[in-house]
Structure formats: structure tokens, C-alpha cells
PDB file of C-alpha atoms and ligand atoms in Angstrom:
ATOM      1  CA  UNK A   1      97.141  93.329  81.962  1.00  0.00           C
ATOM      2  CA  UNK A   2      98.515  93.693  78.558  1.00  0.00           C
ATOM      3  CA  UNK A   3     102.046  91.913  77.159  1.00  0.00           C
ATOM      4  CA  UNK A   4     102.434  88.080  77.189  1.00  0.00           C
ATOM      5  CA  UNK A   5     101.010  85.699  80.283  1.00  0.00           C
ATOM      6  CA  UNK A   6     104.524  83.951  79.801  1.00  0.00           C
ATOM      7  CA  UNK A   7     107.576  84.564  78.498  1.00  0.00           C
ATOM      8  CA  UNK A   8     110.764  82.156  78.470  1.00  0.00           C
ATOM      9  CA  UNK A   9     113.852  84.137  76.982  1.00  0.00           C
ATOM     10  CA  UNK A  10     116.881  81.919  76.115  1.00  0.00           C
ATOM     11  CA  UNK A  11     116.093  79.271  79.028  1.00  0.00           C
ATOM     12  CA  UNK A  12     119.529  76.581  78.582  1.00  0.00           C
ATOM     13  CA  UNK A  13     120.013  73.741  81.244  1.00  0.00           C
ATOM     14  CA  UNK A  14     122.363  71.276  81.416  1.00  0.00           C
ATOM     15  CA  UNK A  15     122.716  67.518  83.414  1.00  0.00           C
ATOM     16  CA  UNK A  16     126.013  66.786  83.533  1.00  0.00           C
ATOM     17  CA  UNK A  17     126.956  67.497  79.988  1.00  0.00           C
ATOM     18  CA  UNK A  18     123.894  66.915  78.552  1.00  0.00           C
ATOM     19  CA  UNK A  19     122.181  69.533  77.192  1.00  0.00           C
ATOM     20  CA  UNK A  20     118.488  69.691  77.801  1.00  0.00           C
ATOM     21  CA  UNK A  21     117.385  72.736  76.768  1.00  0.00           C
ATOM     22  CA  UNK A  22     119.351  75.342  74.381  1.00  0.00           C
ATOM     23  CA  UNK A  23     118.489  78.892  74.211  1.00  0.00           C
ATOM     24  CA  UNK A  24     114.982  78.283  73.997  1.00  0.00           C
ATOM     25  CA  UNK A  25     112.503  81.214  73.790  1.00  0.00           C
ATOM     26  CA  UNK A  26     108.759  81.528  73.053  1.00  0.00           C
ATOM     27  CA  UNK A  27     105.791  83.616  74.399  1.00  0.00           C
ATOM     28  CA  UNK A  28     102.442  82.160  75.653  1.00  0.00           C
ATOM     29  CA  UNK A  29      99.525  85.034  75.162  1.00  0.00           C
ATOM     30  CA  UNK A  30      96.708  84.785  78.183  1.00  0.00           C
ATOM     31  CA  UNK A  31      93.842  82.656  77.037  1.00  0.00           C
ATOM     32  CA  UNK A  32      96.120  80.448  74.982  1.00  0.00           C
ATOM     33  CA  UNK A  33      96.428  76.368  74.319  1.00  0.00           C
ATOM     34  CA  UNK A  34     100.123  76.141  73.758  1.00  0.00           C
ATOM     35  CA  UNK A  35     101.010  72.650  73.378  1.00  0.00           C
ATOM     36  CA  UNK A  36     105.376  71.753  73.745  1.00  0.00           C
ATOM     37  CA  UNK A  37     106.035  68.735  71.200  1.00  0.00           C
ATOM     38  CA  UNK A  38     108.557  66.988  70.442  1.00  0.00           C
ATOM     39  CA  UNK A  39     110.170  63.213  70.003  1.00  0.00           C
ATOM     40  CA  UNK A  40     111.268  61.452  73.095  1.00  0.00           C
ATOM     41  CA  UNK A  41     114.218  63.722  75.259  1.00  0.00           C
ATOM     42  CA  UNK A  42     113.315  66.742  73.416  1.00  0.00           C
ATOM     43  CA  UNK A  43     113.109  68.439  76.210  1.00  0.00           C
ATOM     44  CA  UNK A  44     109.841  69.254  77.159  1.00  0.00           C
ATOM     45  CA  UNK A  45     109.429  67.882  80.597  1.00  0.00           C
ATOM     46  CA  UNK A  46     112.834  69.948  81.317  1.00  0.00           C
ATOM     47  CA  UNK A  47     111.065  72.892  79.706  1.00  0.00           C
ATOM     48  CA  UNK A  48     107.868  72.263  81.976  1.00  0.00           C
ATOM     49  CA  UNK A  49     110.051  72.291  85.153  1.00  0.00           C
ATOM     50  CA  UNK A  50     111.807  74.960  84.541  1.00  0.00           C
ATOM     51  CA  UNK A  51     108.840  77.327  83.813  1.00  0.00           C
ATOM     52  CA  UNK A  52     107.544  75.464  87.241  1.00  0.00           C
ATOM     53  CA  UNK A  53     110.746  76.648  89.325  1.00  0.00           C
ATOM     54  CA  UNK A  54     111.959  72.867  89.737  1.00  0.00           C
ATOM     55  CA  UNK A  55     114.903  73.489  87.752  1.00  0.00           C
ATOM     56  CA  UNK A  56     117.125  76.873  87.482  1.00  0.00           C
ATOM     57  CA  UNK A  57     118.191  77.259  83.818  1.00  0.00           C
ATOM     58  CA  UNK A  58     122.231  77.885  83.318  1.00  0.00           C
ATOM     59  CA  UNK A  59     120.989  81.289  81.413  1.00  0.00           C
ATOM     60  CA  UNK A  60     117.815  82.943  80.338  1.00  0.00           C
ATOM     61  CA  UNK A  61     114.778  83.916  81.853  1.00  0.00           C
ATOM     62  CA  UNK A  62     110.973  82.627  82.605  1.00  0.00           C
ATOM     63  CA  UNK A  63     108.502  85.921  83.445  1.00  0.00           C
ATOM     64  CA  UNK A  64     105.539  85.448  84.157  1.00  0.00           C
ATOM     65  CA  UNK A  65     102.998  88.730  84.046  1.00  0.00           C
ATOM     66  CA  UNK A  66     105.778  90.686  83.346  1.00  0.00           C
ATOM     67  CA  UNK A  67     107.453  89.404  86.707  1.00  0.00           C
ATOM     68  CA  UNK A  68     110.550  86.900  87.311  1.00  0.00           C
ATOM     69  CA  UNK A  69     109.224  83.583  88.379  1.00  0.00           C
ATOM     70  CA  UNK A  70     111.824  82.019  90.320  1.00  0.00           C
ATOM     71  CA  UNK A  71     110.676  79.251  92.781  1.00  0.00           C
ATOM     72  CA  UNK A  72     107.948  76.703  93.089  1.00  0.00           C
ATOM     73  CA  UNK A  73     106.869  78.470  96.287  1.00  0.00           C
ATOM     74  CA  UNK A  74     105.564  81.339  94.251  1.00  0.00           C
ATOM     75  CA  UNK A  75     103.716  79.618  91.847  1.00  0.00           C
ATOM     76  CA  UNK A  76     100.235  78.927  94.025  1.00  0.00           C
ATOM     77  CA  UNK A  77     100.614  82.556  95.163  1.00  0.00           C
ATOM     78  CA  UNK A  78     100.970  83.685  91.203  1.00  0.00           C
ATOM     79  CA  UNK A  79      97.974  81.817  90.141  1.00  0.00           C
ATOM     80  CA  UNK A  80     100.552  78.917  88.642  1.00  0.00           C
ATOM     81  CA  UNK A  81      99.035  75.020  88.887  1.00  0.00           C
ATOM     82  CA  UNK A  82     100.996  72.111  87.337  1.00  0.00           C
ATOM     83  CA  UNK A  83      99.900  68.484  87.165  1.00  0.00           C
ATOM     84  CA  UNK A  84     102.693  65.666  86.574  1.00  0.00           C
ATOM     85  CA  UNK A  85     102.684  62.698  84.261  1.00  0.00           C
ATOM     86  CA  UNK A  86     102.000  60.063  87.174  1.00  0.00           C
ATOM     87  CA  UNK A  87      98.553  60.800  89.059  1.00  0.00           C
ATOM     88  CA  UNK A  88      99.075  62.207  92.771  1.00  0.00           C
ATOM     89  CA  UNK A  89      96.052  61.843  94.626  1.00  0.00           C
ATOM     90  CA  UNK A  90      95.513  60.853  97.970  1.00  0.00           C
ATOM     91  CA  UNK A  91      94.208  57.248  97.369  1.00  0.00           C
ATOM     92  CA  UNK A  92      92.616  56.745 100.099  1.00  0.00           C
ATOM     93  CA  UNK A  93      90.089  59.356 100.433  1.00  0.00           C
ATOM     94  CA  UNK A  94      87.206  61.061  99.095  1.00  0.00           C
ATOM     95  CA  UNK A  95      86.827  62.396  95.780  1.00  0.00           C
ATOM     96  CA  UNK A  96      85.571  65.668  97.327  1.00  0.00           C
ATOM     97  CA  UNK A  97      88.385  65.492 100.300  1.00  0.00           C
ATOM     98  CA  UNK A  98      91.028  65.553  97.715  1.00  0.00           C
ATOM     99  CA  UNK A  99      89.451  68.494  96.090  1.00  0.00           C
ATOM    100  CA  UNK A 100      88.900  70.229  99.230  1.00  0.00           C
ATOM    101  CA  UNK A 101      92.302  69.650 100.421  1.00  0.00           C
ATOM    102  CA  UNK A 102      94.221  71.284  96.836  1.00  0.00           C
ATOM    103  CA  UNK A 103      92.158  74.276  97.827  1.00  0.00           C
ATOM    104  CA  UNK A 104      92.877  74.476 101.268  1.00  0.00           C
ATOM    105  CA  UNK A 105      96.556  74.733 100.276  1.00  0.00           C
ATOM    106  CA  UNK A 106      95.859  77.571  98.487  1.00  0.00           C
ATOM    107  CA  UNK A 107      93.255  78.800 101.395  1.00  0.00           C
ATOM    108  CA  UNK A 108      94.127  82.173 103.275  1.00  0.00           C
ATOM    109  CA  UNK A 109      93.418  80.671 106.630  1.00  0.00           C
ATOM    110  CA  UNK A 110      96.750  79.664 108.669  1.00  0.00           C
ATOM    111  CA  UNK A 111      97.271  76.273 110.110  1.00  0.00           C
ATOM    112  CA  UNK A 112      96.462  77.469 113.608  1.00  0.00           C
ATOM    113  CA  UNK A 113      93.238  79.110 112.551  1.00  0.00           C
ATOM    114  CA  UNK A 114      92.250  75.413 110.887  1.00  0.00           C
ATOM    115  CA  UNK A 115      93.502  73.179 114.032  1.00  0.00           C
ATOM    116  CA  UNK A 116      91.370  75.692 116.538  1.00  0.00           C
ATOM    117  CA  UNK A 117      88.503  76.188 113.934  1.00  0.00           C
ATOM    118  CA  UNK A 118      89.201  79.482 114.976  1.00  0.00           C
ATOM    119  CA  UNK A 119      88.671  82.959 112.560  1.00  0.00           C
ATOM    120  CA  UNK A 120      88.085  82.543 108.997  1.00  0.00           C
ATOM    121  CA  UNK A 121      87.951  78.671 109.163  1.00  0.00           C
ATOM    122  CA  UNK A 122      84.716  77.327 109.741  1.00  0.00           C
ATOM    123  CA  UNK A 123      83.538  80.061 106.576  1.00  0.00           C
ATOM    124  CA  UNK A 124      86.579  78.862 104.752  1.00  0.00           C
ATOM    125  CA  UNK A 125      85.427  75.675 105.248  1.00  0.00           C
ATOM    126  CA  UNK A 126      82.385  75.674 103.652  1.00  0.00           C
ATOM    127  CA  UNK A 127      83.143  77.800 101.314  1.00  0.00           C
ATOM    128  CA  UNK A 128      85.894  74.866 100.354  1.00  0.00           C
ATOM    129  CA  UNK A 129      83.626  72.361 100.000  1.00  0.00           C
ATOM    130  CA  UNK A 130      81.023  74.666  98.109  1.00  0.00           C
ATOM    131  CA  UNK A 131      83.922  75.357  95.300  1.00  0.00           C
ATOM    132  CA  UNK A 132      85.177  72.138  95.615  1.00  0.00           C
ATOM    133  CA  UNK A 133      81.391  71.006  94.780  1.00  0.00           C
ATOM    134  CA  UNK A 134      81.207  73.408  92.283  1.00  0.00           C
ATOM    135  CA  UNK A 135      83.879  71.883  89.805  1.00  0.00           C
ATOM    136  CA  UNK A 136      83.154  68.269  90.327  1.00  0.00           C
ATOM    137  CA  UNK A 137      79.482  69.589  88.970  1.00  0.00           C
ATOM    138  CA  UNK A 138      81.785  71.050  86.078  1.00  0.00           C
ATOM    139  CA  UNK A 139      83.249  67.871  85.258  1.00  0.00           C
ATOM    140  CA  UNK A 140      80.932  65.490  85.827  1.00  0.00           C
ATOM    141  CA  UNK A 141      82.170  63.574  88.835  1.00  0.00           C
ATOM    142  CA  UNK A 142      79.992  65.568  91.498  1.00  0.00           C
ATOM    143  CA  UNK A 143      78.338  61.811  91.955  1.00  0.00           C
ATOM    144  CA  UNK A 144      81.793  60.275  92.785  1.00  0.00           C
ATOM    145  CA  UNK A 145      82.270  63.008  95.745  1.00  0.00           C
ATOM    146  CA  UNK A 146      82.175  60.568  98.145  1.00  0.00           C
ATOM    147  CA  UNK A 147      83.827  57.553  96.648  1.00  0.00           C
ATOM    148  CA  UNK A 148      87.012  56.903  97.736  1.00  0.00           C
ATOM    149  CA  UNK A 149      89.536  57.593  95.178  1.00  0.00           C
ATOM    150  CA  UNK A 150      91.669  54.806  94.873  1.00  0.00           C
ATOM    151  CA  UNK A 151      87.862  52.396  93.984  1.00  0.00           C
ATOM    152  CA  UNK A 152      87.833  55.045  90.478  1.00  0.00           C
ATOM    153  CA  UNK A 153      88.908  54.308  87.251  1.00  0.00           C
ATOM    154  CA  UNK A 154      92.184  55.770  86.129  1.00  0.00           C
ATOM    155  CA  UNK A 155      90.152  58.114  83.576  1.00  0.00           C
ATOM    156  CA  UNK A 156      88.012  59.615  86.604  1.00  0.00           C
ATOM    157  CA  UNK A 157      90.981  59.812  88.878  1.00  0.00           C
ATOM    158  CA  UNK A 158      92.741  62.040  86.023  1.00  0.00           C
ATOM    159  CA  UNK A 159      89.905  64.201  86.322  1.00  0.00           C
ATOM    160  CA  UNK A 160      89.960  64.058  90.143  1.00  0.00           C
ATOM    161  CA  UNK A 161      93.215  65.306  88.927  1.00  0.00           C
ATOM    162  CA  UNK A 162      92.282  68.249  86.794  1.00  0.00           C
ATOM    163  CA  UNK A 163      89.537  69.266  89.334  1.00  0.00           C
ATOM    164  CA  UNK A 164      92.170  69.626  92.033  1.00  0.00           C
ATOM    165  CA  UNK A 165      94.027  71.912  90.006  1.00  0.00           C
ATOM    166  CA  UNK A 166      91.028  73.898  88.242  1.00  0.00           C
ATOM    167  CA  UNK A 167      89.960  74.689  92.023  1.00  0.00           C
ATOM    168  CA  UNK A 168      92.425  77.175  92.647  1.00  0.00           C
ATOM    169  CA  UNK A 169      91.184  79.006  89.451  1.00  0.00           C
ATOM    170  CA  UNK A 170      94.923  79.221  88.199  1.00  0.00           C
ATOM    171  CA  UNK A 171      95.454  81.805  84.918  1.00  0.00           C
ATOM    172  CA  UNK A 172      97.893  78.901  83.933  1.00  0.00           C
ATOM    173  CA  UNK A 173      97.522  75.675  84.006  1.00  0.00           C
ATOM    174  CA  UNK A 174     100.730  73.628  83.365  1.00  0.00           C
ATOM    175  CA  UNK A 175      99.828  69.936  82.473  1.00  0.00           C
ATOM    176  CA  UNK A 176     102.033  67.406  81.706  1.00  0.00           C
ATOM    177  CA  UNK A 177     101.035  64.640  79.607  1.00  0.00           C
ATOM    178  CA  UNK A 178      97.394  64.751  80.555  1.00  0.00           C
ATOM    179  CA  UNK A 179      95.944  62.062  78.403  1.00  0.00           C
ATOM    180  CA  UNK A 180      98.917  59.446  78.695  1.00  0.00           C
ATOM    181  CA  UNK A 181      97.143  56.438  79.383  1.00  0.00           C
ATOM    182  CA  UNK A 182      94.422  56.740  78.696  1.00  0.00           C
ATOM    183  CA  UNK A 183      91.629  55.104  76.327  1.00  0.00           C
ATOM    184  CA  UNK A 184      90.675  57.114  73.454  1.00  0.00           C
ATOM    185  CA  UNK A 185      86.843  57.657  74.638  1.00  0.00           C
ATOM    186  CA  UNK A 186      88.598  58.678  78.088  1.00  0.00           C
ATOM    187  CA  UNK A 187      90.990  60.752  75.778  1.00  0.00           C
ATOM    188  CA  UNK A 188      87.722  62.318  74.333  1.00  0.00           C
ATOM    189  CA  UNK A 189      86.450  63.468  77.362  1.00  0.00           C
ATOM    190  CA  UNK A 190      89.466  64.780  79.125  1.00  0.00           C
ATOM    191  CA  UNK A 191      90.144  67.219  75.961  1.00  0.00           C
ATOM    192  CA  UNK A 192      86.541  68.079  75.943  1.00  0.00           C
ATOM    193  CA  UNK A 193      86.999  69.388  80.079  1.00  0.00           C
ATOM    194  CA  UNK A 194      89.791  71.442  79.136  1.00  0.00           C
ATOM    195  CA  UNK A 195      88.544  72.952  76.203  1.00  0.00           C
ATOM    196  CA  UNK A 196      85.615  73.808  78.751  1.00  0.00           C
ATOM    197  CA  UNK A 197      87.839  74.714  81.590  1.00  0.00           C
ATOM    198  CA  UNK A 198      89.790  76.786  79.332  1.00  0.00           C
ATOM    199  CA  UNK A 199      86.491  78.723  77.912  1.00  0.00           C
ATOM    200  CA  UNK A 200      84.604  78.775  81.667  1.00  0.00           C
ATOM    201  CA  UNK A 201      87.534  80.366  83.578  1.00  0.00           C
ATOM    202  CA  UNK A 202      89.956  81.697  81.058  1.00  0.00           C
ATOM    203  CA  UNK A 203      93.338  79.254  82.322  1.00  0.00           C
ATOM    204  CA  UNK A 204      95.541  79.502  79.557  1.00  0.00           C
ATOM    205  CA  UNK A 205      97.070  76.071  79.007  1.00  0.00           C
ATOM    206  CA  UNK A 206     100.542  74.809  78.665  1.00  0.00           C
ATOM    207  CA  UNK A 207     100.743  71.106  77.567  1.00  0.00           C
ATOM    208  CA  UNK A 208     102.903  68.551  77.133  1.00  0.00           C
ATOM    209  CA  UNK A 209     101.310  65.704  74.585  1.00  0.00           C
ATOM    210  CA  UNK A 210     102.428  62.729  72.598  1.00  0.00           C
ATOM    211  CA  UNK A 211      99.078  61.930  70.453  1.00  0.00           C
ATOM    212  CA  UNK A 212      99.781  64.939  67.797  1.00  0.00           C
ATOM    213  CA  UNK A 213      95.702  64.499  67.003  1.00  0.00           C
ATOM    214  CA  UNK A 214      94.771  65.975  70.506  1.00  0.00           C
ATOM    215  CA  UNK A 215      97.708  68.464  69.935  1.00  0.00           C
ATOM    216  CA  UNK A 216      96.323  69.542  67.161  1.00  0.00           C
ATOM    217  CA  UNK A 217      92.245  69.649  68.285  1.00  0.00           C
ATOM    218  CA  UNK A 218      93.114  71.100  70.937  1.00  0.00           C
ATOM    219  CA  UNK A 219      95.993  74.278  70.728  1.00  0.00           C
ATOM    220  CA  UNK A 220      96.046  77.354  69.352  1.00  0.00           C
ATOM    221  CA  UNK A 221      99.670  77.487  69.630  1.00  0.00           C
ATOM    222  CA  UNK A 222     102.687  74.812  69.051  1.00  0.00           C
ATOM    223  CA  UNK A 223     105.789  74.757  70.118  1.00  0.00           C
ATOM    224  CA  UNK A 224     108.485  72.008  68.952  1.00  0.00           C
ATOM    225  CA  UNK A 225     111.366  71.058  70.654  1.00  0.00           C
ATOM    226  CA  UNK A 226     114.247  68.670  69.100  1.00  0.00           C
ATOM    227  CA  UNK A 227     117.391  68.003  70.628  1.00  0.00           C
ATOM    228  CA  UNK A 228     116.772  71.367  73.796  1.00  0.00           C
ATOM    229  CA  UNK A 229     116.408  73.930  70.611  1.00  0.00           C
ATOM    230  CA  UNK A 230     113.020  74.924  69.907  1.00  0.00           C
ATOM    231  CA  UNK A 231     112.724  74.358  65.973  1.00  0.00           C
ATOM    232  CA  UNK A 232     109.632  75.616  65.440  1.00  0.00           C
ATOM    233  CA  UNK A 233     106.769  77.639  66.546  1.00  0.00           C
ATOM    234  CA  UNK A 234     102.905  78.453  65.540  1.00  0.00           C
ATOM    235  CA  UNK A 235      99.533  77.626  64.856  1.00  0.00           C
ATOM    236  CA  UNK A 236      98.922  73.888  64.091  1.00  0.00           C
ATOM    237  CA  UNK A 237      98.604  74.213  60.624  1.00  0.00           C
ATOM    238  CA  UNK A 238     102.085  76.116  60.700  1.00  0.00           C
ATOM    239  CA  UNK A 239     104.160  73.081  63.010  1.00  0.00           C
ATOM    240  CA  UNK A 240     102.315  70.361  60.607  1.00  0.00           C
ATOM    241  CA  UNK A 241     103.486  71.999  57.271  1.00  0.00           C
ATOM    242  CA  UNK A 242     107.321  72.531  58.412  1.00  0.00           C
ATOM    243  CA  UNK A 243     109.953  70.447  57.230  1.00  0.00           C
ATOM    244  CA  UNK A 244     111.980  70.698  60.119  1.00  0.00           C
ATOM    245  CA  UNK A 245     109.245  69.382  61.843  1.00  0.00           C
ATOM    246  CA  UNK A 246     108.930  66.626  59.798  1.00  0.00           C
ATOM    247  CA  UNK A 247     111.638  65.552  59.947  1.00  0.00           C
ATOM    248  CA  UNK A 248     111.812  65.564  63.150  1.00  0.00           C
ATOM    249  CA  UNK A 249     108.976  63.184  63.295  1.00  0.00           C
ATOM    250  CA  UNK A 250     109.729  61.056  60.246  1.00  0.00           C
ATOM    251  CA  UNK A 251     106.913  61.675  58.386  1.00  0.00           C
ATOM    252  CA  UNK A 252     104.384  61.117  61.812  1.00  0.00           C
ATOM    253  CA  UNK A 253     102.105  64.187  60.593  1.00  0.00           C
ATOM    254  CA  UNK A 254     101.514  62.642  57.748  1.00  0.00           C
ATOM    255  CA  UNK A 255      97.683  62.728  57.773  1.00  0.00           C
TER     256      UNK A 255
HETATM  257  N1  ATP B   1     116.995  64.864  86.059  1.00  0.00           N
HETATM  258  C1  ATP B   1     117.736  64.598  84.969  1.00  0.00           C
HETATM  259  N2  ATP B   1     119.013  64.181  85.076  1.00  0.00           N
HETATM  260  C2  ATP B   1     119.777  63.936  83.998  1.00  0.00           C
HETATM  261  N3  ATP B   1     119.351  64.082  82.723  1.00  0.00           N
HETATM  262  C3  ATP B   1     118.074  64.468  82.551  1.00  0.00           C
HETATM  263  C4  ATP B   1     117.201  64.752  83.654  1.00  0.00           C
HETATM  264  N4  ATP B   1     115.993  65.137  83.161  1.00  0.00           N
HETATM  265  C5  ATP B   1     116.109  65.097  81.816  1.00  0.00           C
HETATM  266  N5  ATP B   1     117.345  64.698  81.454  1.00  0.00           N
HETATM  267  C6  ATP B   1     117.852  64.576  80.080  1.00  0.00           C
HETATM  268  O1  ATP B   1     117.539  65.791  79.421  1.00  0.00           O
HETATM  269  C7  ATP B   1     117.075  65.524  78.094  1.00  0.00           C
HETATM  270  C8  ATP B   1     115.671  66.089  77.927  1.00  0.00           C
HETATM  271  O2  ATP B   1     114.786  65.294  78.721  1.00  0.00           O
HETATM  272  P1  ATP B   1     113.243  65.628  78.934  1.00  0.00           P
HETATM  273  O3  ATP B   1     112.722  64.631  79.920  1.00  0.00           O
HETATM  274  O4  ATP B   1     113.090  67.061  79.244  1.00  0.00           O
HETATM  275  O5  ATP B   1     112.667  65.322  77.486  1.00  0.00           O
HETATM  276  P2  ATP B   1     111.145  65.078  77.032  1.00  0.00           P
HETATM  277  O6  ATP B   1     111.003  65.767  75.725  1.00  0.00           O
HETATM  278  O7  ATP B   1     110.222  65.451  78.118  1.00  0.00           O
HETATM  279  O8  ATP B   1     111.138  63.507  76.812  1.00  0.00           O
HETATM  280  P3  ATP B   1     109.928  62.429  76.920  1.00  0.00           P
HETATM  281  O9  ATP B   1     108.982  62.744  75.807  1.00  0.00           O
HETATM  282  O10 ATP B   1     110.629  61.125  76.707  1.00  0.00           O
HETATM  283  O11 ATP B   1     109.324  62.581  78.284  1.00  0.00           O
HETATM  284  C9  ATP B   1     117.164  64.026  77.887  1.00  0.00           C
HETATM  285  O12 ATP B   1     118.410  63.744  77.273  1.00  0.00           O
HETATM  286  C10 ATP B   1     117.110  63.490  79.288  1.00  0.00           C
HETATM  287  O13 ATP B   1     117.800  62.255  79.380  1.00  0.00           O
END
């Protein structure tokens, strides 16, 4: 499909008189890394949930393949995945049940069909844990498949996190702050998975990050955000060179 993956047209929200994000607009091309910078209550978290269907925008507009997106229920359906800033795994099981379990959600079986193992299920099932397999294999953890989650390090159990998401085979992946946290060799290999991820299956990535090196390694495209107005846009190269931007930083690009 040609025309823009996504495209947010004058998206404003307010809390209660503050304004989080002001007329904001920007276009995300399939196949993209577009990172959302931007110094602390910028707004890109409000940005992220918006384009997720947590939060309705006062006015504009968030289309995705040419289509209104207008509630989290339609993101699985759209081929939409989001991870948030604070791991959610279920602690207490298996690397490959939590796997198994993000892709059921997204599985075409009903819940009756998997209570009476009845239908598609038992195929579904295996064909679950095949896939689910398949990307642990993809990012290195397949020997961790059944260690229980919660005995990991935080740097595997972000990628427990990514592989939960990358199951479903989303065409965007929405991640915020995915390397907060984290060490830098853990930093390292988390940008090296979604560089692979992105190149393997194609997800076009929209990222929230605070270490402007990654940002910059890793996108194609940057948008900043200051204050809910978007006051810049473009490669890496572009964002670094514009005085807005640093400003906006103080001088943090400063290489
Ligand atoms: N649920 C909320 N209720 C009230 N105000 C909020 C809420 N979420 C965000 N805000 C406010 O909206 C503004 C933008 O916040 P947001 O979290 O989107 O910024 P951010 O760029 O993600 O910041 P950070 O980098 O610190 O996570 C801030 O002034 C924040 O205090």
C-alpha cells in the first residue's frame, strides 16, 4: 500500500489546563525508525498514547494505513504492538509461556475453542509455540525458554519483552523507552535486535529514547517535541544541526 504507515495531523490534548501536546503533525513512512525526542514533559509519552488509542486528542487526527485509528481494541487487529516504559511480563512463568501467551491474544481461536481444545486449537497450539520458538531463536534467548522469568536479568526480560511483541509480526512497533535501564553492553544488544527485527520482518519503529547516541544509531527519522509543539523534524543529521533543537537541549548534542 502506498501513502504514509502513519499519519498524526494536528493531534492537541490537554490535562486540566495543561497542554500536552499542541497541534502536532508528522508522517512515519513504512519501514521507518522514527525516534520522538525531547527534554523531560515534552510530550512524548502523551504523543505515544495517543497514537496507541489511550488518550483521545481535543483535535486532530492519528490514521493509520490510510484508516482512523481510534481505540486500543483495534490496534492488535491493525497489526499495532506497543511496549511501556516499566516491563510487563508475567513473572512467574516461562520465558516461552509468556511468548506463547502475547500470541495467543492475537490467536484466531476463541476462548471456547482453547478451554475444549476443540477446532483450530490443538494446531494453533503448536503452531504458538513453534513461532513463539522461532523468535526466541531470533534473539538469542531460545535457551532461557524454560526459565522462569522473574530468575532473568532485567536486560533478558526486556527482550522477553520485545519477543512478546515481535510475535505478532506487527507493521508497527510502538516502544517506549526501550533501553531505560539498562547497562550500556545490554543497551548494545537491545539496539542491535531491533535493527534486526526491523530488517527481518519489516516493523517500522516508533521510539521514545533519552540516550540521543542510540537515537541517533539507530533512526532514520527524528522527531522533537518541546513544550506539546513539535519543533523539529528529519534525519539525524538534520535534528542535531538545528538551533531550536539545541536549544532545547542546552547544548546536549554537542558531540
Ligand atoms: N495523565 C496525566 N495527567 C495530567 N498531566 C499529564 C498526564 N500525562 C502527562 N501529563 C503532563 O503532560 C505533559 C507532557 O507529559 P509527557 O509524559 O507526555 O512528556 P514526556 O516527554 O513523555 O516526558 P518524560 O520524558 O519525562 O517521560 C507534562 O506536563 C505532564 O506533566
Amino acid at each position: 500500500m502506498s501513502g504514509p504507515l502513519l499519519t498524526i495531523a494536528g493531534v492537541s490534548l490537554d490535562f486540566e489546563g495543561i497542554q500536552a501536546l499542541d497541534d502536532v503533525s508528522f508522517e512515519v513512512a513504512r519501514g521507518r525508525v522514527c525516534a520522538l525526542i525531547g527534554p523531560n514533559g515534552a510530550g512524548k509519552s502523551s504523543m505515544l498514547n495517543v497514537v496507541s488509542g489511550l488518550y483521545t486528542p481535543r483535535s486532530g487526527s492519528v490514521h493509520f494505513e490510510g484508516a482512523p485509528l481510534r481505540s486500543p481494541r483495534e490496534l492488535a487487529r491493525r497489526g499495532i504492538a506497543r511496549t511501556f516504559q516499566n516491563i510487563a511480563l508475567f513473572r512467574g512463568m516461562s520465558v516461552l509461556d509468556n511468548v506463547v501467551l502475547a500470541r495467543d491474544a492475537d490467536a484466531r481461536s476463541t476462548f471456547f475453542e482453547h478451554a475444549l481444545r476443540l477446532g483450530r486449537a490443538p494446531h494453533e497450539e503448536r503452531r504458538a509455540r513453534d513461532e513463539a520458538r522461532d523468535v526466541l531463536r531470533f534473539l538469542g534467548i531460545d535457551r532461557y525458554e524454560n526459565t522462569v522469568v522473574a530468575e532473568l536479568s532485567y536486560g533478558l526480560q526486556k527482550r522477553v519483552e520485545l519477543a512478546r511483541v515481535l510475535v505478532v509480526r506487527p507493521k508497527l512497533l510502538l516502544l517506549d523507552e526501550p533501553m531505560a535501564g539498562m547497562t550500556a553492553a545490554e543497551k548494545d544488544d537491545m539496539c542491535g535486535f531491533l535493527v534486526n527485527a526491523h530488517e527481518a520482518y519489516g516493523t517500522t519503529l516508533v521510539l521514545i529514547e533519552h540516550d540521543l547516541a542510540v537515537v541517533m544509531d539507530l533512526s532514520d527519522q527524528v522527531v522533537v517535541l518541546d513544550h506539546g509543539k513539535k519543533i523539529a523534524e528529519g534525519t539525524p543529521d538534520e535534528v542535531r544541526a538545528d538551533p531550536l533543537v539545541i536549544e532545547a537541549y542546552v547544548g546536549r548534542f554537542a558531540a
